[in-house]
Short mmCIF file of C-alpha atoms in Angstrom, two decimals:
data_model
loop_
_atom_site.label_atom_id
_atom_site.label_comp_id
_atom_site.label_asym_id
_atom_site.label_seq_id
_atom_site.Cartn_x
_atom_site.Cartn_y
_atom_site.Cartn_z
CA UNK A 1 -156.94 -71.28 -59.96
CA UNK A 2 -155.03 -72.68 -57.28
CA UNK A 3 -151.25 -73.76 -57.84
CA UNK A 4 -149.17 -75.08 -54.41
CA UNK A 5 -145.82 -73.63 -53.64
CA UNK A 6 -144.17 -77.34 -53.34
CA UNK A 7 -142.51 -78.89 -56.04
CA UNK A 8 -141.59 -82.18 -56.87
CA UNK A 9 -137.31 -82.24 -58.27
CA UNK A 10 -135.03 -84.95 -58.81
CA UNK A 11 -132.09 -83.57 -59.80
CA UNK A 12 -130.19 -80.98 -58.68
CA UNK A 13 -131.47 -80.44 -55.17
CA UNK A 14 -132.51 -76.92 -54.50
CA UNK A 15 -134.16 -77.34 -51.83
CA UNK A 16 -130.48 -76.17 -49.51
CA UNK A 17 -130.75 -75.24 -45.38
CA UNK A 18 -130.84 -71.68 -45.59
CA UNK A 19 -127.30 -70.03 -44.26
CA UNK A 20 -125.17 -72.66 -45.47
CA UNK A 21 -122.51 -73.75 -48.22
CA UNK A 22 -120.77 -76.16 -50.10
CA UNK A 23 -117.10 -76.95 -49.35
CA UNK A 24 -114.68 -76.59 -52.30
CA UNK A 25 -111.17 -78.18 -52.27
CA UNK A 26 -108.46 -76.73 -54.25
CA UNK A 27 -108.59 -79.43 -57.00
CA UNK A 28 -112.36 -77.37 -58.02
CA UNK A 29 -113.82 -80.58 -55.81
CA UNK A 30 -116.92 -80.77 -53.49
CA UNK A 31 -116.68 -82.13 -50.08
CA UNK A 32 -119.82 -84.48 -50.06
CA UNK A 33 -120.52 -87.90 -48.19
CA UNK A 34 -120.77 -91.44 -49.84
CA UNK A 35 -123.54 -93.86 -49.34
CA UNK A 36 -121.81 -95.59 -45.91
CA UNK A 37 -121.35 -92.31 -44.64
CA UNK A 38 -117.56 -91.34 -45.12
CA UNK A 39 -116.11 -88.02 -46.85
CA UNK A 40 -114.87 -87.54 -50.39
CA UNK A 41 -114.23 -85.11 -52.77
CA UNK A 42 -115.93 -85.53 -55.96
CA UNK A 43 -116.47 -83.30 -59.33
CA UNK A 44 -118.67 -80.38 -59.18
CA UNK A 45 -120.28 -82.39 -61.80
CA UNK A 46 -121.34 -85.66 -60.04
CA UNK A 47 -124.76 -86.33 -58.32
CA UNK A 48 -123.55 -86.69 -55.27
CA UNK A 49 -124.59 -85.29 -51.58
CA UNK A 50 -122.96 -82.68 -50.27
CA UNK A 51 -121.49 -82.31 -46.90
CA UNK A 52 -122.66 -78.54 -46.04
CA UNK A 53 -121.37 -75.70 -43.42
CA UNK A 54 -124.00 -73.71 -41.32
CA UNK A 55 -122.65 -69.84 -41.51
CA UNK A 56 -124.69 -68.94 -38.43
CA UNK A 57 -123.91 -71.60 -36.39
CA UNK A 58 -120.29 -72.50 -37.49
CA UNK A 59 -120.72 -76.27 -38.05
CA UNK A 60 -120.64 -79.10 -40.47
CA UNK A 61 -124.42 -80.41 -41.74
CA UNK A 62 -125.80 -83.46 -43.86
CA UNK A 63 -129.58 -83.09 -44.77
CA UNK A 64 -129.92 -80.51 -42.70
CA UNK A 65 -128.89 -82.33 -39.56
CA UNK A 66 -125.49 -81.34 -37.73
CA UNK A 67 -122.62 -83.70 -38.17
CA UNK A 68 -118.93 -83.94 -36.96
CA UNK A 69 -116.22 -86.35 -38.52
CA UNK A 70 -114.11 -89.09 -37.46
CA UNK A 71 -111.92 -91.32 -38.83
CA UNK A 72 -111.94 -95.05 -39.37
CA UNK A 73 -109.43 -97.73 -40.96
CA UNK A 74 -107.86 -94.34 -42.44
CA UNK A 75 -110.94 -92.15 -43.80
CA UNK A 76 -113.37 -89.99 -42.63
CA UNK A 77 -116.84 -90.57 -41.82
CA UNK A 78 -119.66 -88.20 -40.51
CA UNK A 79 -121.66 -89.40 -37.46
CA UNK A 80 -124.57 -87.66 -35.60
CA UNK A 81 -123.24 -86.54 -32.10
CA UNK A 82 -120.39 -84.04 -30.83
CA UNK A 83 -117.09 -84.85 -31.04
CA UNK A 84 -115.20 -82.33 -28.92
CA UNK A 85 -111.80 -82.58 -31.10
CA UNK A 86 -113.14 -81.52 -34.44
CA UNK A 87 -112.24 -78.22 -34.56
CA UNK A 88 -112.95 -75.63 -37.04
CA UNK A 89 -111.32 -72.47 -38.44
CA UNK A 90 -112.69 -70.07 -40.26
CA UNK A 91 -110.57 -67.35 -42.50
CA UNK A 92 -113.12 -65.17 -44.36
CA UNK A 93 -114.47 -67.59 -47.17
CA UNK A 94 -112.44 -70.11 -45.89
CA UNK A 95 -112.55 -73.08 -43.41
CA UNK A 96 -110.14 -75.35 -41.90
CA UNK A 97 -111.24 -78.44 -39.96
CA UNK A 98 -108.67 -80.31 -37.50
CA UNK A 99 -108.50 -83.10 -35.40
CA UNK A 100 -106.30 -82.51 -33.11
CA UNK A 101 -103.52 -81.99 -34.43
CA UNK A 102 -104.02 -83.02 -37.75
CA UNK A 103 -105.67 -80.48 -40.51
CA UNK A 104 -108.46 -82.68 -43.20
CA UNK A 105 -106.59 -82.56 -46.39
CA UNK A 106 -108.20 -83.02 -49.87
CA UNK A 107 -105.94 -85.41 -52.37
CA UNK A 108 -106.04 -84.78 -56.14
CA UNK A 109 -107.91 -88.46 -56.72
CA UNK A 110 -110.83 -87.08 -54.08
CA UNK A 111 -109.69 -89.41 -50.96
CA UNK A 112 -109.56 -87.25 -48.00
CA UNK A 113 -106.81 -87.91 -45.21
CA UNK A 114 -104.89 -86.22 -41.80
CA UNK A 115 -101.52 -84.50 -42.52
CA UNK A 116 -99.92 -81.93 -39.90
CA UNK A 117 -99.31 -79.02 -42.35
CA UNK A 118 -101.68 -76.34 -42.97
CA UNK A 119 -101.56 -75.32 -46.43
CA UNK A 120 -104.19 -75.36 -49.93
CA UNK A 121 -104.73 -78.73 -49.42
CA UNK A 122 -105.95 -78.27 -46.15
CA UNK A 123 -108.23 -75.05 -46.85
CA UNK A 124 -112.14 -75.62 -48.39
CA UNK A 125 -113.71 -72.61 -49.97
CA UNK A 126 -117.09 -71.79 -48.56
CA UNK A 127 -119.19 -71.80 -52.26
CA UNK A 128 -122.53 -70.64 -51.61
CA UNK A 129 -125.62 -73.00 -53.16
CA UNK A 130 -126.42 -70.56 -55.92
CA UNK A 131 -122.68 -69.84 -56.75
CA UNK A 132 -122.19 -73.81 -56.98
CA UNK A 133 -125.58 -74.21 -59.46
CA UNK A 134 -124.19 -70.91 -61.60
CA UNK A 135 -120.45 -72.72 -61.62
CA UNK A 136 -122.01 -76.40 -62.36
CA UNK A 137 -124.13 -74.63 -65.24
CA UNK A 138 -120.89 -72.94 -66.34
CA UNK A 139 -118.65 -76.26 -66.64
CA UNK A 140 -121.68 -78.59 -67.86
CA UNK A 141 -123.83 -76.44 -70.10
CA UNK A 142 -121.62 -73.53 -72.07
CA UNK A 143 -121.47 -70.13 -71.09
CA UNK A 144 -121.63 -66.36 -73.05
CA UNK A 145 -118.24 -64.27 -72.21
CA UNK A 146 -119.48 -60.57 -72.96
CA UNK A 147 -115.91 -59.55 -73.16
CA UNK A 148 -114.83 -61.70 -75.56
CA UNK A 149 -118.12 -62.10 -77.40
CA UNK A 150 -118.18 -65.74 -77.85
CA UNK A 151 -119.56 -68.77 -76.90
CA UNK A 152 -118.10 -71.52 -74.79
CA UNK A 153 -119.27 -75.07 -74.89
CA UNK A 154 -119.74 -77.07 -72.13
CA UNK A 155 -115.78 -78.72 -70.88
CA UNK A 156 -114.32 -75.03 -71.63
CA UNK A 157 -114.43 -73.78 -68.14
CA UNK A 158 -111.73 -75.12 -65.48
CA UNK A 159 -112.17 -74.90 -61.58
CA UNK A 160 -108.91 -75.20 -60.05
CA UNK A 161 -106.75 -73.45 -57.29
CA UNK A 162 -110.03 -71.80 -55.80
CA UNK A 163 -110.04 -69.90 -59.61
CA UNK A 164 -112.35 -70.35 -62.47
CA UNK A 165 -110.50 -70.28 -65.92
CA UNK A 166 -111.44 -69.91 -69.48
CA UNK A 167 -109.74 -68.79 -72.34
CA UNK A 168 -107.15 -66.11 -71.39
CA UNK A 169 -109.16 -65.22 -68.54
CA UNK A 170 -109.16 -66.02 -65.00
CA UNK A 171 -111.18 -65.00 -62.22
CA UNK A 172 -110.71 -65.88 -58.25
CA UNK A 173 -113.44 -67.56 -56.48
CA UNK A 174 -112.53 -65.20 -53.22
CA UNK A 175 -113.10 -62.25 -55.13
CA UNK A 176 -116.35 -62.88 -56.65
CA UNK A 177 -118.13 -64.86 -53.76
CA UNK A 178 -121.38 -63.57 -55.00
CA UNK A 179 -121.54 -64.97 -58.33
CA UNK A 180 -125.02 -66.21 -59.08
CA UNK A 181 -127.51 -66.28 -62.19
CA UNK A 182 -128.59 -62.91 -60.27
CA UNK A 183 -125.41 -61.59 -60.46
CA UNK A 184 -123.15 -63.01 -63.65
CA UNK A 185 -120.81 -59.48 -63.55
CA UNK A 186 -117.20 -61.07 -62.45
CA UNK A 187 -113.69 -59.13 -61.67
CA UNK A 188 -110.77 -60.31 -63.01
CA UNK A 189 -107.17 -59.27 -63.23
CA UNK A 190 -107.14 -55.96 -61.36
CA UNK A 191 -109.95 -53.69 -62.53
CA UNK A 192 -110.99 -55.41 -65.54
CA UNK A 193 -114.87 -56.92 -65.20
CA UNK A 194 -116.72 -59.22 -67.67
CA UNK A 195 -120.47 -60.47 -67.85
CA UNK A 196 -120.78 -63.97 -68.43
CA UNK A 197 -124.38 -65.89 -69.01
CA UNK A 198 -124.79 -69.12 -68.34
CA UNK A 199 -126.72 -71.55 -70.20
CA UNK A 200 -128.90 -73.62 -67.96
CA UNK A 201 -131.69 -74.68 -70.18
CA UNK A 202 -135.58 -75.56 -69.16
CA UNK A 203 -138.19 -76.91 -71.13
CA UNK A 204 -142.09 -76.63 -70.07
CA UNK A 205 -145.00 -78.73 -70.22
CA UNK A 206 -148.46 -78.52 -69.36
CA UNK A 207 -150.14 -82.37 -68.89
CA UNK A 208 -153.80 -82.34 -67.46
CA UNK A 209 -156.54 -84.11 -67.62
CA UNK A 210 -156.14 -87.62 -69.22
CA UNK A 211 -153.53 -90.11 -68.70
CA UNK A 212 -153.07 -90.94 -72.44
CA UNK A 213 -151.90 -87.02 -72.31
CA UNK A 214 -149.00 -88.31 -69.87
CA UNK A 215 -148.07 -91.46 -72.82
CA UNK A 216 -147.77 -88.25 -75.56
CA UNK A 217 -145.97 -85.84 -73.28
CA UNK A 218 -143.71 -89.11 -72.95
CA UNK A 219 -143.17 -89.45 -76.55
CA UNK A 220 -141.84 -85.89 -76.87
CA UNK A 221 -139.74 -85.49 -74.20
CA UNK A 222 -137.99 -88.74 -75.43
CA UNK A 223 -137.51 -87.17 -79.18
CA UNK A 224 -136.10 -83.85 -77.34
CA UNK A 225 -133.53 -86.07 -75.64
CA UNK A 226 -132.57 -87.69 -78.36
CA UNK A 227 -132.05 -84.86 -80.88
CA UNK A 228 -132.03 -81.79 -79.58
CA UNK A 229 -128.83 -82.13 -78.63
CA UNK A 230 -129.29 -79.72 -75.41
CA UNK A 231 -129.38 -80.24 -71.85
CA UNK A 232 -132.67 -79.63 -71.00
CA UNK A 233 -134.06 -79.56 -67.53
CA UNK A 234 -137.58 -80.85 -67.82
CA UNK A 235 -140.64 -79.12 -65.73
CA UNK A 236 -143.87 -80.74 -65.99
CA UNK A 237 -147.06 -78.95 -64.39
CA UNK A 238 -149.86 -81.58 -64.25
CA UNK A 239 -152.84 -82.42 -62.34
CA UNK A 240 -151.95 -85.97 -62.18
CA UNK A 241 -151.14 -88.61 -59.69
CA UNK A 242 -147.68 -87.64 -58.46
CA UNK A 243 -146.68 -91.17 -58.24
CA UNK A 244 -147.62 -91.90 -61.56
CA UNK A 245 -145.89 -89.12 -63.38
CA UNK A 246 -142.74 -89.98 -61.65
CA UNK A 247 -142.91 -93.42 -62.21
CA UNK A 248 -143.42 -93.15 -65.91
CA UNK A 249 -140.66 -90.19 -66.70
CA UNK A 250 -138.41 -92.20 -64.80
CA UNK A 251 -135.89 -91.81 -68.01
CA UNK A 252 -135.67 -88.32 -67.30
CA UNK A 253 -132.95 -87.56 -64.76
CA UNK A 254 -133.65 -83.69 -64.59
CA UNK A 255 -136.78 -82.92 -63.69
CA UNK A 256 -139.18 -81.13 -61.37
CA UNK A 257 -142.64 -81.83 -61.87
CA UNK A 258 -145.01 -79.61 -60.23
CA UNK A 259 -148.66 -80.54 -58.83
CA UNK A 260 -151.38 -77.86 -59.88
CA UNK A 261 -155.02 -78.24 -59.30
CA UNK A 262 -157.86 -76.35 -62.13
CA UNK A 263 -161.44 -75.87 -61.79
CA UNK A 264 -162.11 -75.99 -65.88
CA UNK A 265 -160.47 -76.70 -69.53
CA UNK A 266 -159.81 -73.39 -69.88
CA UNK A 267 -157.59 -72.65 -67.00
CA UNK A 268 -155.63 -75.97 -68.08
CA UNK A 269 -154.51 -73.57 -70.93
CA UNK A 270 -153.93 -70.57 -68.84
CA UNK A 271 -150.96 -72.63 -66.50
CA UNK A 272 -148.56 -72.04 -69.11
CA UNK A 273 -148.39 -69.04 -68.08
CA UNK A 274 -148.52 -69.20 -64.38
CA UNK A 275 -144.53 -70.82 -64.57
CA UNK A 276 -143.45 -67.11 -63.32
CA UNK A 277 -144.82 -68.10 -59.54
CA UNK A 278 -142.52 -70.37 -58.94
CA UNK A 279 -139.21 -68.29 -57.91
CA UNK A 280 -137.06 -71.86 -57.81
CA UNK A 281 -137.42 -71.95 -61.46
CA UNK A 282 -135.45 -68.29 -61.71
CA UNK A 283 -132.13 -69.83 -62.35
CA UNK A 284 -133.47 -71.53 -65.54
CA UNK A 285 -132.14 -69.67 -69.10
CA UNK A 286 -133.22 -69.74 -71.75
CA UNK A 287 -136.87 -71.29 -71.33
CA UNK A 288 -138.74 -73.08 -73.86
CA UNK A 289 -142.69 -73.55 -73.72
CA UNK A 290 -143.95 -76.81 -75.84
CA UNK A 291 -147.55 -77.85 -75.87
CA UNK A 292 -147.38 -82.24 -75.92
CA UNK A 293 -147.78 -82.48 -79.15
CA UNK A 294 -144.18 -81.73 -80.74
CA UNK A 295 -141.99 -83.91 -82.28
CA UNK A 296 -138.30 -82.74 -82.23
CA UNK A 297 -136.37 -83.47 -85.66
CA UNK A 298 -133.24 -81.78 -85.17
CA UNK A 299 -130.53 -79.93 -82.99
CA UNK A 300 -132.09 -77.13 -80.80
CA UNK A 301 -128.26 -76.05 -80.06
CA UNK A 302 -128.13 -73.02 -81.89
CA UNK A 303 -131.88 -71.86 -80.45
CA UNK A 304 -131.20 -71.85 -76.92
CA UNK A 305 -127.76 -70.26 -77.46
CA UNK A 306 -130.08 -67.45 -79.57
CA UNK A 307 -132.87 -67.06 -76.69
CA UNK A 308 -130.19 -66.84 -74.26
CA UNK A 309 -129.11 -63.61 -75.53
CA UNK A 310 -132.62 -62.22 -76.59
CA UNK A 311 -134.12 -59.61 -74.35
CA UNK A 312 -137.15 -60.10 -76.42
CA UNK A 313 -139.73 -63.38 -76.18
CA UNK A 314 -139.27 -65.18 -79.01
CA UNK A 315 -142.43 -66.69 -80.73
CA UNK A 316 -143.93 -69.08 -83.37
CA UNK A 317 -146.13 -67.38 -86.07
CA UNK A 318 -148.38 -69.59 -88.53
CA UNK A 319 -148.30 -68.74 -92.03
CA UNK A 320 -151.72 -69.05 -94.18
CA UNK A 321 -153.90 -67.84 -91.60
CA UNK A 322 -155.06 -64.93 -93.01
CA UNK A 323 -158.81 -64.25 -92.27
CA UNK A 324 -158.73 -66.20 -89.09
CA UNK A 325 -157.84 -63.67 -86.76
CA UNK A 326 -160.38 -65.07 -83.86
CA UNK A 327 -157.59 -67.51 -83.23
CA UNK A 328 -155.48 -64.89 -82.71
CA UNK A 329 -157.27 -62.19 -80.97
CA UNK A 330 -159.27 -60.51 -83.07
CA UNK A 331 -161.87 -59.94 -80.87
CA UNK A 332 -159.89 -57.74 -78.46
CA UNK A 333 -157.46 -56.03 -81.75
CA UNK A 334 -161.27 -54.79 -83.16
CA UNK A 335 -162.41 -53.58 -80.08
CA UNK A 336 -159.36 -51.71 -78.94
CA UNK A 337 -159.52 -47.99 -80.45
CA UNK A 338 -155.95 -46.89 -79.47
CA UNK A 339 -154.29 -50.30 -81.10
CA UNK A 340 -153.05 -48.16 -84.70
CA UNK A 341 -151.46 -51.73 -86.22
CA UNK A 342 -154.96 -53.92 -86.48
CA UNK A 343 -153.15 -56.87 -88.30
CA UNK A 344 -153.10 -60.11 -86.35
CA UNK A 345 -149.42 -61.76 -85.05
CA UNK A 346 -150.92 -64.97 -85.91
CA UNK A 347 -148.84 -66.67 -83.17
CA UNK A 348 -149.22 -69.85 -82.22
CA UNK A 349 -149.32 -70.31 -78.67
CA UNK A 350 -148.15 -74.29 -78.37
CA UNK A 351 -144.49 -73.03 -78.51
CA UNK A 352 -142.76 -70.12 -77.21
CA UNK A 353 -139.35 -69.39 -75.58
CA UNK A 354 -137.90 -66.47 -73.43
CA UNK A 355 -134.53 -66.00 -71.80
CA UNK A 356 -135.21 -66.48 -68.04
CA UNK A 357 -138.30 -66.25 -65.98
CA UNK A 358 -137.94 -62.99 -64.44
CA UNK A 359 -137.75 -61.39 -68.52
CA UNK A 360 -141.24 -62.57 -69.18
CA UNK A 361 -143.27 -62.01 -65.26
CA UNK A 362 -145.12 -58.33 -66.88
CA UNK A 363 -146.20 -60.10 -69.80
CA UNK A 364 -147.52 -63.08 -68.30
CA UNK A 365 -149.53 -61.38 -65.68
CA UNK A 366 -150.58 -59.18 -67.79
CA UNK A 367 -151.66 -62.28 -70.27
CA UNK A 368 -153.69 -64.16 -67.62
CA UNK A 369 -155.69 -61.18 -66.14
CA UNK A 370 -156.46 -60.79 -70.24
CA UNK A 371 -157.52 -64.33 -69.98
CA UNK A 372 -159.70 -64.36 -66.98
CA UNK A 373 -161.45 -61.31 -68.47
CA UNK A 374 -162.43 -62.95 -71.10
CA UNK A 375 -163.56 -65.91 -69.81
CA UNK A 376 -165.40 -63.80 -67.37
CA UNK A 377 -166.95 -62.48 -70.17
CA UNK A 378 -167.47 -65.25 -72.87
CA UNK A 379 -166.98 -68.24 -70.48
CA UNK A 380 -165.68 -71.25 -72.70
CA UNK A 381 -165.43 -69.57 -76.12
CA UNK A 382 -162.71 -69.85 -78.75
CA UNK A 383 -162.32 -66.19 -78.31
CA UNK A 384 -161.71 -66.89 -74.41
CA UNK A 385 -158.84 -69.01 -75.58
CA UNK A 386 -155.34 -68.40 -74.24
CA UNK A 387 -153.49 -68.05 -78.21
CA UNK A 388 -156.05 -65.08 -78.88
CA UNK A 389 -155.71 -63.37 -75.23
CA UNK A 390 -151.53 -64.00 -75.29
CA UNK A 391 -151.56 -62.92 -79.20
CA UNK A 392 -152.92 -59.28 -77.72
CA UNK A 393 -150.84 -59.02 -74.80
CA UNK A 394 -147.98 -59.36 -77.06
CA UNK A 395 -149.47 -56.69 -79.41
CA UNK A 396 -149.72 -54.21 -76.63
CA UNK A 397 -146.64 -54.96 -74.74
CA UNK A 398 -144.34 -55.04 -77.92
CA UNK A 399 -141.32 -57.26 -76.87
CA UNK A 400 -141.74 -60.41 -78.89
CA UNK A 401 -139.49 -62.26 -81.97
CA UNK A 402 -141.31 -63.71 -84.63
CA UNK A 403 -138.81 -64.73 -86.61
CA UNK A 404 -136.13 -66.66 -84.60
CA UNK A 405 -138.40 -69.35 -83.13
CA UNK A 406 -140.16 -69.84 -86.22
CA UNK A 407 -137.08 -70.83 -88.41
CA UNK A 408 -137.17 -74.05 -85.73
CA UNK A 409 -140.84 -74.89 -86.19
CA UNK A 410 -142.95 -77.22 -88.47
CA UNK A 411 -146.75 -76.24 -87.52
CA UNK A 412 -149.39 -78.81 -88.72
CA UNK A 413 -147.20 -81.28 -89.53
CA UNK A 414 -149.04 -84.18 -91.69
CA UNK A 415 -148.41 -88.06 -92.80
CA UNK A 416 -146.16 -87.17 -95.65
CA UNK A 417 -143.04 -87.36 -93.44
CA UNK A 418 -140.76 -86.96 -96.55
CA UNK A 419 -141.99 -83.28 -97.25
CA UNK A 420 -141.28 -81.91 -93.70
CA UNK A 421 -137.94 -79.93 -93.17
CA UNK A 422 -136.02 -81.33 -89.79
CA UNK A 423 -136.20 -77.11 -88.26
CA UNK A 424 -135.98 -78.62 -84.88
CA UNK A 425 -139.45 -79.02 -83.50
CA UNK A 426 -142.31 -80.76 -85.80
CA UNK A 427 -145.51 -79.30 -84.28
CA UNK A 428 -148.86 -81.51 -84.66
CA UNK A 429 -151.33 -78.48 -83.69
CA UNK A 430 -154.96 -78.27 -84.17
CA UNK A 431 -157.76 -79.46 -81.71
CA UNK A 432 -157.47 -78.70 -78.39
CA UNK A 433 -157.71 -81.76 -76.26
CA UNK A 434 -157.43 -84.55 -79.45
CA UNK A 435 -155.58 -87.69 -78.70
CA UNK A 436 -155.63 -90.42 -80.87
CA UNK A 437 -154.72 -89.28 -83.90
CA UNK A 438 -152.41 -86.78 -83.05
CA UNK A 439 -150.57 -89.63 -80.84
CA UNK A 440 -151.10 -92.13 -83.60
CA UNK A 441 -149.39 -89.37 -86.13
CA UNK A 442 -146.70 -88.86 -83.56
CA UNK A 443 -145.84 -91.98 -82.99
CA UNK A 444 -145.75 -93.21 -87.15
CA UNK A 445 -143.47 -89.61 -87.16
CA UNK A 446 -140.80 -90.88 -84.67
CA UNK A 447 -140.05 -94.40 -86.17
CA UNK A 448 -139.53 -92.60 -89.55
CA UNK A 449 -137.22 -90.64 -87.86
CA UNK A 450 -135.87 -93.54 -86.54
CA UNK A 451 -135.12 -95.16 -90.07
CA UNK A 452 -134.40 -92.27 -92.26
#
């Protein structure tokens, strides 16, 4: 099984210059630079390019390449070669860049101009890439404040003053430089800390093999933007033409779809668990697995905000299944003579969600040298499967949730549309690889939910 380290984003950028940071203004703005090449100081919330500052070498970059400013008709513009009057200060976390005389000052409205004085206006924080993605999260997605206990929707955090505020508490940027979805433990007041956790949702997909598997992945994705009402961050890991996939998720704005290369069927359902090799996908919580074929029916709100919090993987369980346990590892549960509990999960494998990556790494290692042991041994066998091999991994490691995920799932969802509860996500399992009538089921699914 062979998976490259490169992947494929559009939005946000993480691919930074090692050893640098954004600039912050006091207004909670980001210095970045326009299409014609001049500085401005937009939201933390806007897509555009940053202008960046190189810690080890103590100048200004754009895309990686060293810059300096000048001004023109009254604003400032980067350009590619030395300019021996930009001068720049540096006071711990902060900068100040001059010309001249004249000190760079930030305006409330984001227009950036000269003035003599030397004050907050003319200071930029130095916000390090991963404390910028953790604030951005913060402001855009919602947030958990341990001390308080609640949630905060997204529009409930303010950046201002080089402080982040929300509720009755307020933290300073200076102090807490190293905030991060690694570290999340701020100080505020004088010795008082809190642990906030940031929503910054993913959602996972496997697509390999056939194009038509790229239409149905298509299908869902669009239903999950429409209704779950959720932020989601989509990865796609795919053996397909690169081109193509981008070209047709186009309508997905946040993305990252990662090329992955498979020798047989069965390691195409393995890669759902091979998401914990990619360290750029760390800063993702909560994550939610879905095989293709899911429609999603309702608000997924309330889910993430429950995963988020859940030290435990949270899975879907089938009901009915009794006396089927070879779907669900049976096999390995008979064999094993120190497993006391011998009664099946009966999870379903198509959907599962966790809180971030680095929460789920043992059990997914462990999971796919289960699965490569089996197919060692039967080769391509139901019992070989990945839902039996992750079903015991879960029974031996013991950190899973049946119960949350499954109040959010339909499984085998059928043609009468009228019977099926809007949980969330309407799951059209059964038949590994089938096309056509899933897609055709799918498809008569979302224009009911278009019309009811």
């Amino acid at each position: 099984m062979t998976l490259p380290t490169r992947s494929d984003m559009m939005f946000p950028a993480d691919d930074m210059p090692s050893g640098t940071c954004l600039l912050m203004d006091f207004h909670g703005h980001i210095l970045s630079v326009s299409m014609d090449g001049h500085v401005q100081a937009t939201s933390i919330l806007s897509h555009s390019t940053p202008l960046l500052f190189d810690l080890r070498h103590s100048c200004l970059k754009f895309q990686a390449e060293k810059v300096c400013l000048y001004t023109k008709e009254d604003r400032i513009f980067i350009a590619p070669r030395d300019m021996s009057c930009l001068q720049i200060q540096q006071e711990g976390r902060f900068i100040f860049l001059s010309n001249g005389p004249t000190y760079i000052s930030s305006n409330p409205d984001g227009r950036m101009d000269l003035k003599n004085n030397r004050e907050n206006w003319e200071k930029f924080f130095l916000l390090p890439y991963d404390g910028f993605v953790f604030l951005r999260c913060m402001m855009e997605n919602g947030f958990h404040s341990g001390s308080l206990g609640q949630f905060f929707n997204a529009g409930k955090c303010i950046v201002k003053k080089f402080h982040v505020r929300y509720a009755d508490i307020s933290f300073s940027l200076e102090q807490n430089s190293h905030i991060s979805f690694r570290d999340s433990t701020i100080s505020y007041g004088n010795i008082s800390i809190d642990q906030i956790t940031v929503l910054n949702p993913a959602i996972y997909f496997c697509v390999f093999g056939k194009r038509e598997f790229l239409d149905m992945f298509i299908l869902c994705a669009r239903s999950i933007m429409k209704r779950s009402n959720v932020n989601f961050t989509f990865i796609i890991i795919t053996d397909l033409d690169i081109d193509d996939v981008m070209e047709a998720t186009a309508f997905i704005i946040k993305k990252k779809i990662i090329p992955a290369h498979f020798l047989s069927k069965m390691e195409y359902l393995y890669a759902r668990f091979t998401i914990t090799r990619f360290d750029k996908l760390s800063s993702y919580q909560p994550v939610i697995y879905s095989d293709i074929d899911v429609i999603c029916n309702a608000s997924l709100k309330s889910l993430v905000e429950t995963a988020l919090l859940n030290e435990n993987i949270l899975v879907n369980t089938e009901q009915g299944k009794e006396g089927q346990d070879i779907w669900f590892g049976g096999e390995f549960i008979s064999t094993d003579p120190y497993l006391e509990d011998r009664q099946a999960l009966s999870v379903n494998s198509g959907l599962f969600c966790f809180n971030n990556i680095r929460s789920v790494i043992p059990l997914f290692q462990t999971t796919l040298r289960i699965c490569h042991a089996a197919y060692t041994k039967w080769g391509h066998d139901l019992k070989a499967y990945d839902q039996p091999c992750f079903n015991y991994a879960l029974k031996k490691m013991r950190r899973f949730d049946l119960t949350s995920l499954s109040a959010y799932v339909v499984n085998f969802s059928d043609g009468n549309f009228d019977a099926m509860e809007a949980r969330g996500l309407a799951h059209f399992c059964g038949g590994v690889g089938v096309f056509s009538s899933k897609y055709k089921l799918m498809s008569e699914y979302a224009k009911y939910l278009e019309i009811s």
